[in-house]
Each structure stands twice: as C-alpha cells, then as structure tokens.
Coordinates of C-alpha atoms and ligand atoms in Angstrom, one line a residue:
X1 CA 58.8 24.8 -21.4
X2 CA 60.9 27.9 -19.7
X3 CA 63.8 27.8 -17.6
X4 CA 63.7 29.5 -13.8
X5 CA 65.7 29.8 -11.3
X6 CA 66.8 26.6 -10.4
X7 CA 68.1 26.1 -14.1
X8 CA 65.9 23.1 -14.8
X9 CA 63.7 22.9 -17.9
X10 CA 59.8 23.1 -16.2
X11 CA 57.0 22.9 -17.9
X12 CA 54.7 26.8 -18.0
X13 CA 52.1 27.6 -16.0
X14 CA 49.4 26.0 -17.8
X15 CA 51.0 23.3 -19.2
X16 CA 51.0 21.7 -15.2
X17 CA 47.3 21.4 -15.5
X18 CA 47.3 18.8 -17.7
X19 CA 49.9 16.7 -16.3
X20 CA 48.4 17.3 -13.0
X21 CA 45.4 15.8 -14.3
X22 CA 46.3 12.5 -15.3
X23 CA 48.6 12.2 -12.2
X24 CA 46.3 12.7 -9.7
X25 CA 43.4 10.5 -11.5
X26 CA 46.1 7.8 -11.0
X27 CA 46.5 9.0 -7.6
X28 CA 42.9 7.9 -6.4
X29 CA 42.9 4.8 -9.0
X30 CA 41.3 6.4 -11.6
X31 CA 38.0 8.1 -10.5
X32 CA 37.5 11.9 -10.3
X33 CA 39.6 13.4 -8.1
X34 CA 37.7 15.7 -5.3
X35 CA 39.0 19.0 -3.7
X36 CA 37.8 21.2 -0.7
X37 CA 39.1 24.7 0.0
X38 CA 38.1 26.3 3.0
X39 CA 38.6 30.0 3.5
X40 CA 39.0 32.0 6.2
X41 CA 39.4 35.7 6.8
X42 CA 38.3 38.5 4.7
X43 CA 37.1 38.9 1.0
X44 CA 40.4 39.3 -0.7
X45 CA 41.0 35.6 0.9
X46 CA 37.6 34.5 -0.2
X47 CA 38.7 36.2 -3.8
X48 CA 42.1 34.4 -3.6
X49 CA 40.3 31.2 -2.9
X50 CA 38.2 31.6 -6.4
X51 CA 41.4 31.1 -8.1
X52 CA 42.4 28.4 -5.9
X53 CA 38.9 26.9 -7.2
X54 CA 40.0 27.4 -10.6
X55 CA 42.8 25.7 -10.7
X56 CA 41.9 22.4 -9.3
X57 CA 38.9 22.4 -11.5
X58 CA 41.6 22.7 -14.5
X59 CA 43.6 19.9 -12.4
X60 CA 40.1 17.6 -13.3
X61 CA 38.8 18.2 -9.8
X62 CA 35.6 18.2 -8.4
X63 CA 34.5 19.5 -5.6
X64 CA 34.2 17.5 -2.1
X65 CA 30.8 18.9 0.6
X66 CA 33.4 18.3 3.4
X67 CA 37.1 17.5 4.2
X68 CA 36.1 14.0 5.2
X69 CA 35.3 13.6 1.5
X70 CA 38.4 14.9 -0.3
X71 CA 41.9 14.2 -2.0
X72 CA 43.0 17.5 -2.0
X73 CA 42.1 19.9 1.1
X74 CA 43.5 23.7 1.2
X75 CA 43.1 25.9 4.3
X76 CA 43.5 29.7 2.9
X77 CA 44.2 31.0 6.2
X78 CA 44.0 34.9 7.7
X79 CA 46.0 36.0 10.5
X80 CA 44.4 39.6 11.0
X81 CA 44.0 38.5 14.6
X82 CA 45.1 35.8 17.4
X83 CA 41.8 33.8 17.1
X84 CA 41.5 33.3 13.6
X85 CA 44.8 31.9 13.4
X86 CA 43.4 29.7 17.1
X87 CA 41.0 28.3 14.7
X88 CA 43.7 27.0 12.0
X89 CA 45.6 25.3 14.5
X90 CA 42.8 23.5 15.7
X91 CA 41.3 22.9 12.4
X92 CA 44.2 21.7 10.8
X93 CA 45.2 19.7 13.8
X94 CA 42.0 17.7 13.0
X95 CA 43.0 16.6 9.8
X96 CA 45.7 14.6 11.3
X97 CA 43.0 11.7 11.5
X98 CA 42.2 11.9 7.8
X99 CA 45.7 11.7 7.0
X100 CA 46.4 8.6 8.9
X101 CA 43.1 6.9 7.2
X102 CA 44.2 8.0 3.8
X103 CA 48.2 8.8 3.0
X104 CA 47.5 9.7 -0.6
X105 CA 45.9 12.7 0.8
X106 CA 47.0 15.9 0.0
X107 CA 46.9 18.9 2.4
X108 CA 47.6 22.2 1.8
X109 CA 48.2 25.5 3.6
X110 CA 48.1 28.9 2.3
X111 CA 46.8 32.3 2.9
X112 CA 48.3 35.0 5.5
X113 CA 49.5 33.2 8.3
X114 CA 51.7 31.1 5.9
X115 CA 53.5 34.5 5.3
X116 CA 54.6 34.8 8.7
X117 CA 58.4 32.7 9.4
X118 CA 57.2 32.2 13.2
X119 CA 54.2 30.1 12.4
X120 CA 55.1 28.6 9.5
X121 CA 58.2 27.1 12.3
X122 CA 55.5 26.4 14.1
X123 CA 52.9 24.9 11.6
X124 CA 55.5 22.6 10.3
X125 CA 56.6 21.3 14.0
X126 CA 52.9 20.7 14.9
X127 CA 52.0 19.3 11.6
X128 CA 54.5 17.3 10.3
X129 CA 51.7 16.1 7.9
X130 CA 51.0 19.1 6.0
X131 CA 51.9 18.4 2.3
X132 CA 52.4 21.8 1.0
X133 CA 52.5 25.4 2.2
X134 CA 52.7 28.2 0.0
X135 CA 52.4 32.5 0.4
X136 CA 49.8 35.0 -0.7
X137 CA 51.8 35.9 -3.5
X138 CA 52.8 32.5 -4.9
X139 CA 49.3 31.6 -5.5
X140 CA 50.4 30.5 -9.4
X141 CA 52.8 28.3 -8.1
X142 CA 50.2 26.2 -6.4
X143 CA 50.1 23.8 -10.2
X144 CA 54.0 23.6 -9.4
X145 CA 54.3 22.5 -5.9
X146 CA 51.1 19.9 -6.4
X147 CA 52.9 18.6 -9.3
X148 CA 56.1 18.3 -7.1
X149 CA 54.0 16.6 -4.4
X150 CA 52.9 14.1 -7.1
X151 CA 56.2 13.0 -8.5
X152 CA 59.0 14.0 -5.6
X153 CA 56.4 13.0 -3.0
X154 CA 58.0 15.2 -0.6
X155 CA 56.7 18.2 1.7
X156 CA 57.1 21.7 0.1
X157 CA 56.6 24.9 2.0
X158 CA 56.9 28.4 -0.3
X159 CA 55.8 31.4 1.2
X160 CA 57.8 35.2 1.8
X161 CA 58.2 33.1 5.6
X162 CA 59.9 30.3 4.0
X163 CA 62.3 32.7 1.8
X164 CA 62.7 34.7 5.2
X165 CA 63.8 31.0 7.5
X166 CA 65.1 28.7 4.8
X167 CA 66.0 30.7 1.9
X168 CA 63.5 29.5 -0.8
X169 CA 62.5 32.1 -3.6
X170 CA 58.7 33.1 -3.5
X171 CA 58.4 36.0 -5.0
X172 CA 57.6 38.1 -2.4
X173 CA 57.2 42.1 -3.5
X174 CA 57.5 41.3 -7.0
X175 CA 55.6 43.7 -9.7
X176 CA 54.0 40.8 -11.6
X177 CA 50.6 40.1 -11.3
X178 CA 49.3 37.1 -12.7
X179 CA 46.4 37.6 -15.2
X180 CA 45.9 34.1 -16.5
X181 CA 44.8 32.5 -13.5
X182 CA 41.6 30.5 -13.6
X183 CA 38.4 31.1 -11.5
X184 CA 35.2 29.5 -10.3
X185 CA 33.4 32.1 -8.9
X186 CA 31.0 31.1 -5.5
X187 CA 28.5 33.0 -6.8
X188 CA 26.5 33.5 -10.3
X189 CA 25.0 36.9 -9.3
X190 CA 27.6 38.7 -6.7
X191 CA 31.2 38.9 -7.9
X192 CA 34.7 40.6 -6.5
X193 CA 37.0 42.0 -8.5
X194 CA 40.2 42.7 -6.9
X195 CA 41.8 45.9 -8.6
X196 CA 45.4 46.1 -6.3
X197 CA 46.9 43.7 -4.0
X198 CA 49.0 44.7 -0.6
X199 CA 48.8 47.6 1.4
X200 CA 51.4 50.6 2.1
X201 CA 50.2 51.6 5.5
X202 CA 51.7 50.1 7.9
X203 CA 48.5 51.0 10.7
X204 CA 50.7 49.8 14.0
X205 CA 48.3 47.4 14.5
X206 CA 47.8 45.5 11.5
X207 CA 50.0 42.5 10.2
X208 CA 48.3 43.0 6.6
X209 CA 51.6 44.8 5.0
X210 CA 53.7 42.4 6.7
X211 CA 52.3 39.6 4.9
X212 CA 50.7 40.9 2.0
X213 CA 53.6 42.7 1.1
X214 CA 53.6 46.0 -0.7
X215 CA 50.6 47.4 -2.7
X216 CA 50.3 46.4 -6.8
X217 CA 47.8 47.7 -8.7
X218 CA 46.2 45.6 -11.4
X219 CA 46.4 47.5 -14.8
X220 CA 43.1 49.2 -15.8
X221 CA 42.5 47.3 -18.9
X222 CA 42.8 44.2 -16.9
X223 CA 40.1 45.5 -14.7
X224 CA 37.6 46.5 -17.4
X225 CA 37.9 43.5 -19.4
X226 CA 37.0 41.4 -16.4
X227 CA 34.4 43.6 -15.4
X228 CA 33.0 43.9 -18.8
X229 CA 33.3 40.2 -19.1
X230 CA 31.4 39.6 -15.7
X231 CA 28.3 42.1 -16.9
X232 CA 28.0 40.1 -20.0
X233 CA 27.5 36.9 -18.6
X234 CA 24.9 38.3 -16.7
X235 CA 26.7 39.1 -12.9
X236 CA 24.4 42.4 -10.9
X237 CA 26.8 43.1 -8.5
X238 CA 30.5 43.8 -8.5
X239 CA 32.5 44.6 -6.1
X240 CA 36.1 46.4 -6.4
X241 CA 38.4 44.8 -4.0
X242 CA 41.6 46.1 -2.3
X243 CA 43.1 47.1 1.4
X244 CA 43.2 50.4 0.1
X245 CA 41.1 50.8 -3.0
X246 CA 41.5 55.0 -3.0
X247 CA 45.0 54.4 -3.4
X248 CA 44.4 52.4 -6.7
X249 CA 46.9 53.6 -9.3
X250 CA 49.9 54.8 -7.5
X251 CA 52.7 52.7 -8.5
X252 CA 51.4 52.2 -12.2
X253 CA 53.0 53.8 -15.1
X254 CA 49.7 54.8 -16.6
X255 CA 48.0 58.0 -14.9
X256 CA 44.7 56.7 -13.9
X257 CA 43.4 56.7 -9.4
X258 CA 40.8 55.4 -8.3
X259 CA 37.7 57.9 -9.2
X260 CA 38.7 57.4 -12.4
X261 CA 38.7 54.0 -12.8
X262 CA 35.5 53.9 -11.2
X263 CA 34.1 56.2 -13.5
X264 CA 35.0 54.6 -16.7
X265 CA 33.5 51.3 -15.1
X266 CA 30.4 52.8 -14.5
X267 CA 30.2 53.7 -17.6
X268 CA 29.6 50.0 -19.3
X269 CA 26.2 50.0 -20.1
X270 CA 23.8 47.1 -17.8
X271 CA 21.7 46.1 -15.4
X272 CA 24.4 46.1 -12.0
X273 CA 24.9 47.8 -8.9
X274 CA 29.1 48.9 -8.5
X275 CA 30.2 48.6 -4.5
X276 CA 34.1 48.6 -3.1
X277 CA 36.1 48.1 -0.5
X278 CA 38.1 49.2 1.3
X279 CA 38.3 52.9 1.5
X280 CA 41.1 54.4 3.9
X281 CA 39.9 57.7 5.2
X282 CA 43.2 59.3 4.2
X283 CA 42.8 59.0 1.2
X284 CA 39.4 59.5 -0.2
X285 CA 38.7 62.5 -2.2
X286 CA 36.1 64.9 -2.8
X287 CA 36.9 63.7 -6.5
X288 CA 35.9 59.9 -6.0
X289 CA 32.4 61.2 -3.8
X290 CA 31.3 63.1 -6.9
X291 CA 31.8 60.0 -8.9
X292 CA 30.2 57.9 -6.6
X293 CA 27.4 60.6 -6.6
X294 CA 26.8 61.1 -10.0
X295 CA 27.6 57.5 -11.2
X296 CA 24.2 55.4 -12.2
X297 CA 25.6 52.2 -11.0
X298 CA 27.5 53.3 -8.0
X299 CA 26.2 52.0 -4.4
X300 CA 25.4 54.7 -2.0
X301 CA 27.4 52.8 0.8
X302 CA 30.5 53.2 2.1
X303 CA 32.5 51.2 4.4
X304 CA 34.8 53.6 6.2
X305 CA 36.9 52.1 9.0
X306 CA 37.7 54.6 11.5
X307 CA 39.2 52.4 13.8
X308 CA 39.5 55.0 16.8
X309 CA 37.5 58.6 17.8
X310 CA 40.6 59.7 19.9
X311 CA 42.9 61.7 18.1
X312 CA 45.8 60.1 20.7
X313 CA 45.0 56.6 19.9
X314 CA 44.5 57.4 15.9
X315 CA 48.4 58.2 15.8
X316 CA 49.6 55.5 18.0
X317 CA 47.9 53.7 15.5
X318 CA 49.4 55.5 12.7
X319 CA 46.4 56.4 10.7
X320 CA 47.3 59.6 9.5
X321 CA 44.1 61.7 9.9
X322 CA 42.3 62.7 12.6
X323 CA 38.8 62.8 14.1
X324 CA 38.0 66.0 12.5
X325 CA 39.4 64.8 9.2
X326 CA 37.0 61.8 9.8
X327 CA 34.2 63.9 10.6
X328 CA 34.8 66.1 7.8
X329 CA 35.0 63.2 4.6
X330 CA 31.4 62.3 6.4
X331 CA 29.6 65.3 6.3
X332 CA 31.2 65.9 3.0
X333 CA 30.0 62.4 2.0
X334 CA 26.7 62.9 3.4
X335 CA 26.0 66.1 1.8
X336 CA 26.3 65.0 -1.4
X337 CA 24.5 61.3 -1.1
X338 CA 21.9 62.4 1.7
X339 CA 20.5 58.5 1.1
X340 CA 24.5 57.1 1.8
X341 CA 24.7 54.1 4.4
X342 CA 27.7 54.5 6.2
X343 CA 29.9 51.7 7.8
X344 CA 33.3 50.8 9.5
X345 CA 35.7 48.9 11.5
X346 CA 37.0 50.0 15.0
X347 CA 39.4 48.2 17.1
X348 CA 38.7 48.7 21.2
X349 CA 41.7 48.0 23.7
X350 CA 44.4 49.5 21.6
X351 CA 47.3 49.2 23.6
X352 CA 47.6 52.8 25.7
X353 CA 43.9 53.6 25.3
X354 CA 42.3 55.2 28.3
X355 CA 38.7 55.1 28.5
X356 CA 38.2 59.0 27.7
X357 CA 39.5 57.2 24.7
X358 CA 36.9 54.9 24.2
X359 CA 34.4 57.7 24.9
X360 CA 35.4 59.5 21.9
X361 CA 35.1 56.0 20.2
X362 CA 31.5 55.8 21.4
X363 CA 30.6 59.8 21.2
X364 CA 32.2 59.4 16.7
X365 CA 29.5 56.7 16.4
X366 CA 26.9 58.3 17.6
X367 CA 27.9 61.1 15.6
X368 CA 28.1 59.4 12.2
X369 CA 25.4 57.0 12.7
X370 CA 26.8 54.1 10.7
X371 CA 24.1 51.3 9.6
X372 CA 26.5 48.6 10.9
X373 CA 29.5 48.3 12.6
X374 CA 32.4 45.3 12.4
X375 CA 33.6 45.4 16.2
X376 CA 37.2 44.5 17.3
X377 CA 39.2 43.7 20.0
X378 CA 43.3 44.4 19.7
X379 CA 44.8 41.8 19.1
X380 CA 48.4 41.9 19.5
X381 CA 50.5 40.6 16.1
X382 CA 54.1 40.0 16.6
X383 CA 56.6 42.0 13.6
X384 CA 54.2 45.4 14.4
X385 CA 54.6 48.3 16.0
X386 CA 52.0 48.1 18.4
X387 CA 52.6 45.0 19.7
X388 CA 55.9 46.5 21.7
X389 CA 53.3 49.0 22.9
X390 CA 53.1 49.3 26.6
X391 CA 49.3 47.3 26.4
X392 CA 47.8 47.9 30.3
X393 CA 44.1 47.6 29.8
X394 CA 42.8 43.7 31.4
X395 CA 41.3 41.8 28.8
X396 CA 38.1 42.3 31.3
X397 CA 38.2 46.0 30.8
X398 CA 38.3 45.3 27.4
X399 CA 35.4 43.1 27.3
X400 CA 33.4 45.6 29.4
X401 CA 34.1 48.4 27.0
X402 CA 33.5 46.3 23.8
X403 CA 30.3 45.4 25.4
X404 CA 29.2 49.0 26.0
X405 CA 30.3 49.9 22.7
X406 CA 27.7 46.7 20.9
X407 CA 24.8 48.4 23.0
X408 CA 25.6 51.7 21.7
X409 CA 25.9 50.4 18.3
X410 CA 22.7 48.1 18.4
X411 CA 20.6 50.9 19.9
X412 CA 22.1 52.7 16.5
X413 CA 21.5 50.2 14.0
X414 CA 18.3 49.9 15.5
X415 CA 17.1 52.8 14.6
X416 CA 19.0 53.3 11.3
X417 CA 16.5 50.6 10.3
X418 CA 13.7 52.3 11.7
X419 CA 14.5 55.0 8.9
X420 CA 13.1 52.9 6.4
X421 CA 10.1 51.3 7.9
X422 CA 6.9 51.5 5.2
X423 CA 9.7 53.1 2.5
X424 CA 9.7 51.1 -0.9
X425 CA 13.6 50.3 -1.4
X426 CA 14.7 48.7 -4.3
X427 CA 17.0 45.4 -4.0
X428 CA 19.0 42.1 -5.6
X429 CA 17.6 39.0 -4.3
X430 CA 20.4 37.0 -3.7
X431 CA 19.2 33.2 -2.4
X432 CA 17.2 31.7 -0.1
X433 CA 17.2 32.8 3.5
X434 CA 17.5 31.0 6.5
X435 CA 13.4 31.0 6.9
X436 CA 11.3 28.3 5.3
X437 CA 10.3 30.1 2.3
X438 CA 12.1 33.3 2.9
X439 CA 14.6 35.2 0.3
X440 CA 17.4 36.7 1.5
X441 CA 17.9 40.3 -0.9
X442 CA 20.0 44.0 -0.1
X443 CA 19.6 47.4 -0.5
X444 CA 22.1 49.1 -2.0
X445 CA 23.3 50.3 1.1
X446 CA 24.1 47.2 2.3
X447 CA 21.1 46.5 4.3
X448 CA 19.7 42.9 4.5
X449 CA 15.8 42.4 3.9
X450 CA 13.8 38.9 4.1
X451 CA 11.3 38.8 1.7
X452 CA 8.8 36.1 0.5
X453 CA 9.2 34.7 -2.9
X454 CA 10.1 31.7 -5.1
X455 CA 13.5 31.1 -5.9
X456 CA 13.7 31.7 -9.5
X457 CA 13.7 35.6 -8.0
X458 CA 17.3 34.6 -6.7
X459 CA 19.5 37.3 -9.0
X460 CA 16.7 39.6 -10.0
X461 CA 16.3 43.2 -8.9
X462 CA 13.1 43.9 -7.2
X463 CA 11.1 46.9 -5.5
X464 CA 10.4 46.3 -1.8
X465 CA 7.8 48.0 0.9
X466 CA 9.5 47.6 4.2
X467 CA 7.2 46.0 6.5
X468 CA 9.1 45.1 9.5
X469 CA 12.3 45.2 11.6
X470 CA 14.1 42.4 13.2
X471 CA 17.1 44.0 15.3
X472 CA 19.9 44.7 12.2
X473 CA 17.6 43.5 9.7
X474 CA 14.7 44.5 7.8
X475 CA 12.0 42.5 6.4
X476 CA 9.5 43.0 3.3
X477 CA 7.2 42.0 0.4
X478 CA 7.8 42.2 -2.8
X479 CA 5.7 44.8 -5.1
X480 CA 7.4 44.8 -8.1
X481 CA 10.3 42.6 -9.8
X482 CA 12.2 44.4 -12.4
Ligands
LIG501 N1 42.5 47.4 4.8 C1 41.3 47.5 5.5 C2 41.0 46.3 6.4 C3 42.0 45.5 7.0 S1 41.7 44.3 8.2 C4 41.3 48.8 6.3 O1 42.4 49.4 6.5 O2 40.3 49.3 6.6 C5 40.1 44.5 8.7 C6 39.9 45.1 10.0 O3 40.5 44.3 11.0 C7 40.6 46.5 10.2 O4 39.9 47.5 9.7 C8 40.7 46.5 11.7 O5 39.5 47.1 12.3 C9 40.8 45.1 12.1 N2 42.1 44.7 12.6 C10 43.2 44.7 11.9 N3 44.3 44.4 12.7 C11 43.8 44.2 13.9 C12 44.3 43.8 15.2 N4 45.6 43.6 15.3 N5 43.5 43.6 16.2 C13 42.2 43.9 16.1 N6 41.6 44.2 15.0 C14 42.4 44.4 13.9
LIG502 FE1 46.0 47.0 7.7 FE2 46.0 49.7 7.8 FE3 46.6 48.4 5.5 FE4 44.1 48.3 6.4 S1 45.2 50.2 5.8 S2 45.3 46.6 5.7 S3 44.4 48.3 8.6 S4 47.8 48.4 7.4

C-alpha cells in the first residue's frame, strides 16, 4: 500500500488487479466477467488500447465479440477531427439501451476527446450513464477508478478536462511514464512499440498537443528490452510509434535521438522488418536516412505528411519548413533508397487556402509520387490556432477540390503499382484476405498484395511474382516461402 494525494492508504497499482477480480466475478454472480474495447482513431490509440486489453485480462476478463455481450465496454476515443468524435456521440448514445437492460454494466470512456473540458461537459450531460471517464495520460489509473466504481458505485470522470472544469488531479504533463503496464497485443506477427508520447508542435490545425500534452520520450533501455522481448517470441514486424518519432530523445537526460536508437535496434539479430511513424519533415536528418539505408532490417518506406504544397498555407499552419525543404528531404531520401515508397497526410480546405494553393498541393504530389496518400478535409478544432482563422472556402469547394485531389492521387497510385508488375517482391503474410482463399501479405514499402495460399503461411516471409493490379493494390503467387 502507498499513500497519494488524497492522504488515504490505496492499495499499488498491481495490487487492484486482484481485488478487481474477485469483485467483479461477484458482480456478474460468479461467471467470467467479459470486456469489449473499441478503438477509434490512430495507432497510438490502437497501441493505448493494448494496454487497456491488458489490464482487464489481469482483472480476470475475457473478451466479449460485441458490446451487446459485455460487462465492461470502453470507447478509446480520437478527436483529430469533427466526425470521428460525430461517431462517439452516436455510438455511445447507443449504449444507453444496454444500460437500461443491464445496470451492473460498466461503461467507460477514454481516449482524446476525454481530454478536452468542452466535451467531457458535454459527454456527461448527454450521457448521464457513462460510468467512468478517464485522459490519455491516466491510462494506469483505469485499475483505480474500476475499483472505485465497484465499491463507491458512483460515476468518476479523470482526464487533463476534468483537472481543467472540476479540479481533479490527472496527471496531466507529468514526466512519468508507466512501464509496468500489461498488454495483449491484437496481433501475434505485427506489433507497435511506442518510443515517446505527446507532441511539441503545435501545427495550427491539430488538437493532438492539446490533448496529448507535451512530448515524453520512453527511455532507450525500455525500448530495447521490449523490442528484444517482441523478436524472441517470434513478432516479424515492429513498428516504432510516436507523433513525432525524429524528435525521439529530446527531453531525456541520456544523449541518444532518434537515428540512433534506431540503429542500435536494428542491430538485434532476427528474422523482422523495422517500420515507424510518424516522421515530421522538420526534423528528419540526413543522419536517420543513412541509418535507414544502411540498416538490414529497416523498411524502405516512409510516411512523410506534408500536409500543404503552398509555402503560404504551410506557415499558417505552422509547419516550420517549406515546399523546397520538402522537396529537398525527398530527393535526398530518394537518392539514397532509389527502391523507397513514399507516403503522407495532406489536409485540403485549410482555412485561407486559395486554390493556387491547392494547385501547389496537387503539382507536390505529382512531384513526389507517393504510393498512397491519407486525404483530409479541415476540420475545425476549438483551443487551436486555426480554428479563429478567417475559414471562407464552402464546404462544396472543398469537396470539389478534395475530389480533384483523389483523382490525381488514384491516377498516381495507379501507376506506382504499375512499377512492379511481373517484379518478384519479397513479403510478410499477415492473415487471410477478404477473398475466399486469398492471403492478405506487404511489401516492405507498405504495399498490399493478395496472394493464394493456406493459412499456416499467415506470419511467414515469402517471395512474390507480381501478377496483377487491382486499383491501389497488387496481387501475386507465391514462388518461394522463406
Ligand atoms: N503526428 C502526425 C499525425 C497527426 S494526426 C503528424 O504530424 O504527421 C494525423 C493526420 O491527421 C495529420 O497528419 C493531418 O493530416 C490530419 N489532421 C490533423 N488535424 C486535422 C484537422 N484539424 N483537420 C483535418 N485533418 C487533420
Ligand atoms: Fe498534430 Fe503537428 Fe503534432 Fe502531428 S506534429 S500531432 S499534426 S501538432
């Protein structure tokens, strides 16, 4: 037992798992209690949501196939733009049902939107029934607040919002980064490793920092002893995770960035393939290309979001480089990794943006040639810079623009593909496809292929001829598994 803040004696961290346990078996009169966590958002949520996993297993959960079956449900919820959050409300608003049918059930909210003191107002005036709410950066204080809701039986909301509107303590910003957390992994071949949380940009767009607070770096030996561990029992593909993976290291005591780090993991011997994400153009080196072209375990992809080809918009959005800096990491990258598969993010309809604007948007693309392309509208976020911009575009001349910019982008992937029609590419199966009889495996570039095969390939590397192409995909057979 240790004392905190309130000056009560509660039990640790992993001492709540056990009580927990026995609780909630009592709770659903003595069977195996069943969870369901559904994720929304990006990979750090999906990540987040790993360790959510592994803590209700260690609470003696299961795990339900739908909310409909469950005791526990937790929405880890992203708020990167309007319509994701659209879908929470709506989603959550549905579970009002289950809740009537079955008071012992426990529902719980967490994730990005919880972070933000508007909707958490909101959330808790639209859903009186939500159990429990907690932040991004209280995720070890989940065992606490379910063990409140077992014995106070009262609602408990903890997030940075909270601390902001009520004055609760969450944590928010603090330099601690819990290692001891649990997790149940989705997948036995692919796994992410998050190496920092938070971001320090502050794009004018994005509500990421707001939320996320400010960017921690987990300590190197953390890092390789998770990574180590995951290669040993057997994973083939790892990938770093962070907002801003190039800025890895900054506000750690030791001296290590991020081309370092990533050359001392590609130095554990094994059979794996090393991605990350995300890169910020700012701040990738010449240093971290080397090491990404010399490593032996190293993708050749990189996912650099560019966001805008207009210089004007790029500092309205605060980006700090410009389209010539862009241009010039790219050919930089490309000279050194002529085989590199390039992608990003771009936002269209940035409040201000003209449509000479957009054209430089559409002229960078065709430029780079990215293999695929994650497409964006604005969407405005209250708390950021942007969203006090002066936003005059219609939503229709958005729409018409984003449009244009999918044709473009199509016609690009398209023939990106085309590049390796009858080439042999090697790949990691990683399940079945959608096809009857069809595996569903990836370059290292990133690049999906549908091959035929039994599915006791499903984790194995293999060598594929490329026999077809199907719009942003490839397809191919098998000549050799190694
Ligand atoms: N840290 C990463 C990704 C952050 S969010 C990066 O900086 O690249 C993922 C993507 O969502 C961003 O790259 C951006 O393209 C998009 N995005 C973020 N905020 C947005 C907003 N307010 N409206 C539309 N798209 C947004
Ligand atoms: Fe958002 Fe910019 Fe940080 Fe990415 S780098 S999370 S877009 S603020």
């Amino acid at each position: 037992m240790k004392n905190v803040g309130e000056n009560l004696c509660v039990p640790k961290f992993e001492e709540y798992f056990n009580l927990i346990k026995n609780l909630l078996h009592q709770r659903v009169n003595f069977r195996v209690p069943r969870a369901f966590v559904r994720t929304y958002g990006c990979q750090q949520n999906v990540s987040d949501s790993e360790k959510i996993n592994g803590m209700l297993l260690a609470m003696g959960c299961e795990f339900a196939q739908s909310c409909e079956d469950a005791d526990i449900i937790v929405f880890n919820t992203c708020a990167v733009r309007e319509n994701a959050e659209d879908r929470v409300f709506g989603n959550v608003g549905a579970l009002k049902v289950l809740k009537k049918k079955n008071p012992g059930l426990i529902i719980a909210l967490c994730g990005c939107m919880t972070e933000q003191a508007h909707i958490v107002e909101r959330l808790q005036q639209s859903f009186p029934f939500v159990d429990l709410i907690f932040g991004t950066n209280s995720l070890e204080k989940f065992p606490q607040l379910i063990y409140k809701i077992l014995t106070e039986k009262k609602h408990i909301w903890s997030s940075k919002a909270e601390c902001d509107a009520y004055g609760a303590d969450a944590n928010f910003g603090g330099n601690q980064i819990n290692e001891s957390l649990p997790i149940e992994r989705a997948s036995k071949i692919k796994a992410f490793l998050p190496i920092m949380y938070g971001c320090d940009n502050f794009c004018s767009y994005c509500v990421v920092p707001h939320v996320r607070g400010r960017e921690k770096s987990r300590s190197a030996q953390a890092i390789c002893n998770e990574f180590s561990q995951l290669i040993g029992s057997g994973y083939k593909e790892i990938t770093l995770l962070g907002q801003n993976v190039n800025s890895y290291g900054k506000n750690l005591d030791e001296r290590i960035d991020f081309a370092q780090l990533l050359r001392s993991l590609d130095s554990v011997s094994g059979d794996y393939w090393l991605r990350f994400m995300t890169s910020h153009p700012k701040d990738v080196t010449p240093k971290l290309i080397n090491v990404m072209a010399s490593g032996k375990h190293i993708c050749h992809h990189l996912h650099l979001p560019f966001q805008s080809g207009s210089d004007r918009v790029l500092k309205l959005m605060n980006r700090g480089y410009t389209r010539q800096g862009y241009l010039e990491v790219i050919s930089y990258v490309k000279a050194k990794m002529p085989d590199i598969c390039l992608t990003s993010d771009v936002i269209v309809g940035f409040p201000g943006e003209r449509y000479e604007d957009f054209c430089e948007t559409l002229s960078l693309i065709k430029e780079v040639g990215f293999t695929s392309l994650f497409t964006f509208i604005y969407s405005k976020r209250s708390g950021t810079p942007a969203a006090e911009m002066d936003d005059s575009i219609s939503e229709k001349e958005k729409f018409a623009w984003f449009r244009e910019l999918l044709e473009v982008q199509n016609e690009i992937t398209t023939r990106q593909c085309q590049k390796y029609d009858g080439e042999i590419v090697k790949v990691l199966i990683e399940g079945k496809s959608t096809k009857e009889g069809a595996l569903t495996a990836r370059t290292q570039g990133n690049m999906i292929v549908d091959v035929v095969g039994e599915e006791d390939l499903v984790g194995k590397f293999a060598m594929v001829k490329v026999t077809g192409i199907k719009n942003w995909f490839l397809t191919g057979e098998i000549t050799e598994v190694l």
